[in-house]
Amino acid sequence: MSAKVNDDLLTERRKCEFNVEELTNYLDGGAQATQNRRKLEDKVLSTKGLFDEVPEEYLSHKEKYENAVRKAVVYYKAMKEAEDPNQTEQERANATYRSLLHAAVFKDNSPFSLHLAMFIPAILGQADEEQKKYWMKRASKMEIIGTYAQTELGHGTFIRGLETTATYDPKTEEFVLHSPTLTAYKWWPGSLAHTANYCVVMAHLYINGKSCGIQPFIVQFRDEETHQPLPGIKLGEIGAKLGFNTVNNGFLGFDQHRIPRNRMLMKNAQVLKDGTFKRSPNSKLTYGTMVYVRVVIVNGMANQLARAVTIAVRYSAVRRQSELKPDAGEPQILDYVTQQHKLFIGIASSHAFTLTAKWLTRMYQKVTADLEKGNLDELPELHAIACCLKAVTTTDTSVLVERSRTSCGGHGYMLSSNLPQIYGLVTAACTYEGENTVLMLQTARSLVKALEQAQSGKRLSPTMSYLSEKVSSRLKWDNSIDGIVKGFRRVAYGKVESAMRSMRKYVRSGLGPEDAWNMSSVQLVAASEYTSISEADIRQLQDTYEDLLGKIRPNAVGLVDAFDFRDQILNSTLGAYDGRVYERLMEEALKSPLNAEPVNQSFHKYLKPFMQGKL
Ligand SMILES: CC/C=C\C/C=C\C/C=C\C/C=C\CCC(=O)SCCNC(=O)CCNC(=O)[C@H](O)C(C)(C)COP(=O)(O)OP(=O)(O)OC[C@H]1O[C@@H](n2cnc3c(N)ncnc32)[C@H](O)[C@@H]1OP(=O)(O)O
Ligand SMILES: Cc1cc2nc3c(=O)[nH]c(=O)nc-3n(C[C@H](O)[C@H](O)[C@H](O)COP(=O)(O)OP(=O)(O)OC[C@H]3O[C@@H](n4cnc5c(N)ncnc54)[C@H](O)[C@@H]3O)c2cc1C
């Protein structure tokens, strides 16, 4: 018999003024896509061995990892078996695009995540046709497990500063991989420590003593039978982190480790047998995997934010606290306008990020198709936009997930709420795949160039066109959408122009262009933030805003129900569909090993002798 649903949630669902299923279908891309997603989730989540008897927060660091590997194997097989052979690739992609299925199994991400999220995309984007055929067959069947090893102990942002060398030996037609210093050790790659046995290594290629830039190499570092590290390879785990503690991030050092010539991924640049180097049409094509993952991250943020606000809004409909009016009883905390202010922006932002992710994915697919035909014209714009949207969506999601947590009071601080873990996952994305400040400065680099082109009368790309509109500075704000967008354009234009003026002032004062850039970089980052709509400006339409909060209030639970996250994916005592918050908090608390006995052994060992002055 299913548990009784909380009365307040029942009332909320009766008050909802729109068809929740219709919104779910819209978010999935149609009723069939919703059906496909639900069918996939039903199949996979009915698999035995996917869930933890003991909550993983009570396991040791080592036990957490071993348990995650156990589940990863079960989960991956279940996903493969659940694939509907009659579905097209696109239908399969749609079914997983919005699904956070893996989150039902891994609260802190999977030890296989880098294999799927970067190792395979790196092969697809950097290998030539022959290499792709061979390695994709092995990687897609999980005969090998890979990761993406670019970051080093000493360098993450500055790729051109990476110290790992790959020196070509024409006599043996091999590359010699070497970590000349401790700071050259690869440091951070997920799965690297104990899970993967191959990786795509980004290393500085040298031929006859000449630098040929950073190139990608596919490198085996563990024996496929014994899993022992190969000769010349030093491996280990980098230690406990804020989150990602089951991703097995590791370090790897090379000591004159030799690999055959065909292990350099040669789609863009090639090394012939005699050591002739054939340059890539654009050295930045080597950075292509990162552009792809930045695009994926935007969609990931939309889904994770939706999960966090679902938990917080449902909890806010169940939790009653304080007194809004004398003798009127304790109201739902969702009736406090401050609570609505904290949470409803999260619902809206998740939808905005979903639409943005769809738009960016289409742009990525078009530019990638152009690249295949040798047309690189739109690569710089894709890079600038992907940098900006990855940085803005991860920053905003981190802020809004943390706000969802704190809006749930003490219970939001419980690991059983799952909000701290969701925060740990999303805040990592502010750093990985390009630290956000660095990426915003990449976008600023494009904005400054675009404004200079606009000022010399050149046509701009669609996403930069606002820099060529001579928007009057006397523009009057109005509350229409068109008025708001015009206002944003005016502010965005002004921010770029001000940063440019600042740089020119520094150059006139005698600074070189690099120092002028650095001195203006705070303004440059701010200018990039306005390339995509940010929340700060909406505050200036405060009266419209508070009116909107009131309109959303009766539909808030319906709006989060429409995200259609099943309880196993929310994995939260506060966010379950039935709203039985207090019973779930107690059920989870009783799973703590400390509750197995009324008196812990520390009393007899330490407390009692201490309190009796015998210690
Ligand atoms: C909750 C989770 C939800 C979703 C998660 C989903 C997926 C996550 C899966 C995995 C995530 C886990 C782990 C993450 C893995 C990693 O972190 S991999 C390592 C990532 N590292 C980086 O991103 C490094 C960032 N640094 C850089 O990209 C570069 O160093 C730089 C761009 C900052 C600077 O490079 P430089 O060579 O110095 O270039 P520059 O001088 O600044 O610019 C030269 C010109 O090149 C252009 N350019 C730079 N990068 C690119 C690019 N990628 N593509 C195209 N063009 C590029 C630049 O615009 C300049 O052009 P100009 O015309 O202006 O000269
Ligand atoms: C959870 C997690 C998983 C990861 N997984 C992987 C992985 O699988 N594979 C992999 O290769 N890497 C991985 N990374 C590494 C990640 O890509 C790097 O941490 C990231 O690129 C930032 O580099 P860094 O850590 O060296 O920081 P740094 O580059 O040293 O940055 C530190 C600070 O310096 C500032 N700074 C640096 N350069 C500039 C500049 N030009 N202008 C202004 N400010 C600047 C930054 O803004 C930042 O505030 C992972 C990281 C995390 C946190």
CSV table of N, CA and C in Angstrom, one decimal, residues 6 128 149 166-167 172 174 185 201-202 270 277 285 289 366 370 379 409-411 467 485 587 599:
chain,number,residue,atom,x,y,z
A,6,ASN,N,1.4,13.7,1.9
A,6,ASN,CA,1.2,14.9,2.8
A,6,ASN,C,0.1,15.8,2.3
A,128,ASP,N,42.0,9.9,-36.2
A,128,ASP,CA,41.7,9.8,-37.6
A,128,ASP,C,40.8,8.6,-37.8
A,149,ALA,N,43.6,12.9,-19.7
A,149,ALA,CA,44.6,13.4,-18.8
A,149,ALA,C,45.3,14.6,-19.4
A,166,ALA,N,56.3,14.6,-25.2
A,166,ALA,CA,56.3,13.4,-26.0
A,166,ALA,C,57.3,13.7,-27.1
A,167,THR,N,58.4,12.9,-27.0
A,167,THR,CA,59.5,13.1,-27.9
A,167,THR,C,59.5,12.0,-29.0
A,172,THR,N,62.9,4.2,-33.8
A,172,THR,CA,62.0,3.1,-33.4
A,172,THR,C,60.5,3.4,-33.8
A,174,GLU,N,58.6,5.6,-32.4
A,174,GLU,CA,57.9,5.7,-31.1
A,174,GLU,C,57.9,7.1,-30.5
A,185,TYR,N,53.5,16.0,-13.4
A,185,TYR,CA,52.6,14.8,-13.2
A,185,TYR,C,51.2,15.2,-13.6
A,201,VAL,N,46.2,11.5,-23.3
A,201,VAL,CA,47.2,12.4,-22.7
A,201,VAL,C,47.4,13.6,-23.6
A,202,MET,N,47.3,14.8,-23.0
A,202,MET,CA,47.7,15.9,-23.8
A,202,MET,C,49.2,16.3,-23.4
A,270,GLN,N,49.6,15.5,-37.9
A,270,GLN,CA,50.1,14.1,-38.1
A,270,GLN,C,51.6,14.1,-37.9
A,277,PHE,N,56.4,16.5,-39.5
A,277,PHE,CA,55.2,17.0,-38.7
A,277,PHE,C,54.3,17.7,-39.7
A,285,LEU,N,42.0,23.2,-32.7
A,285,LEU,CA,41.2,22.0,-32.9
A,285,LEU,C,41.5,21.0,-31.9
A,289,THR,N,37.7,18.8,-27.5
A,289,THR,CA,37.0,18.0,-26.6
A,289,THR,C,36.4,18.9,-25.5
A,366,LYS,N,26.2,22.3,-35.7
A,366,LYS,CA,26.4,23.0,-37.0
A,366,LYS,C,27.8,23.3,-37.2
A,370,ASP,N,30.5,21.8,-40.0
A,370,ASP,CA,31.3,22.8,-40.9
A,370,ASP,C,32.7,22.4,-40.8
A,379,LEU,N,34.2,28.6,-35.6
A,379,LEU,CA,34.8,28.0,-34.4
A,379,LEU,C,35.1,29.1,-33.3
A,409,GLY,N,16.6,25.2,5.9
A,409,GLY,CA,17.0,25.3,7.3
A,409,GLY,C,18.0,24.1,7.6
A,410,GLY,N,17.9,23.6,8.9
A,410,GLY,CA,18.8,22.6,9.3
A,410,GLY,C,18.7,21.3,8.5
A,411,HIS,N,17.5,21.0,8.1
A,411,HIS,CA,17.3,19.7,7.4
A,411,HIS,C,18.0,19.8,6.0
A,467,LEU,N,26.5,44.5,-30.4
A,467,LEU,CA,27.6,45.5,-30.2
A,467,LEU,C,27.6,46.5,-31.4
A,485,VAL,N,14.9,43.1,-22.8
A,485,VAL,CA,16.0,42.7,-23.7
A,485,VAL,C,16.8,43.9,-24.2
A,587,GLU,N,13.8,7.7,9.5
A,587,GLU,CA,14.2,6.4,8.9
A,587,GLU,C,15.7,6.5,8.5
A,599,VAL,N,24.7,2.6,24.0
A,599,VAL,CA,25.9,3.2,24.6
A,599,VAL,C,27.1,2.9,23.7
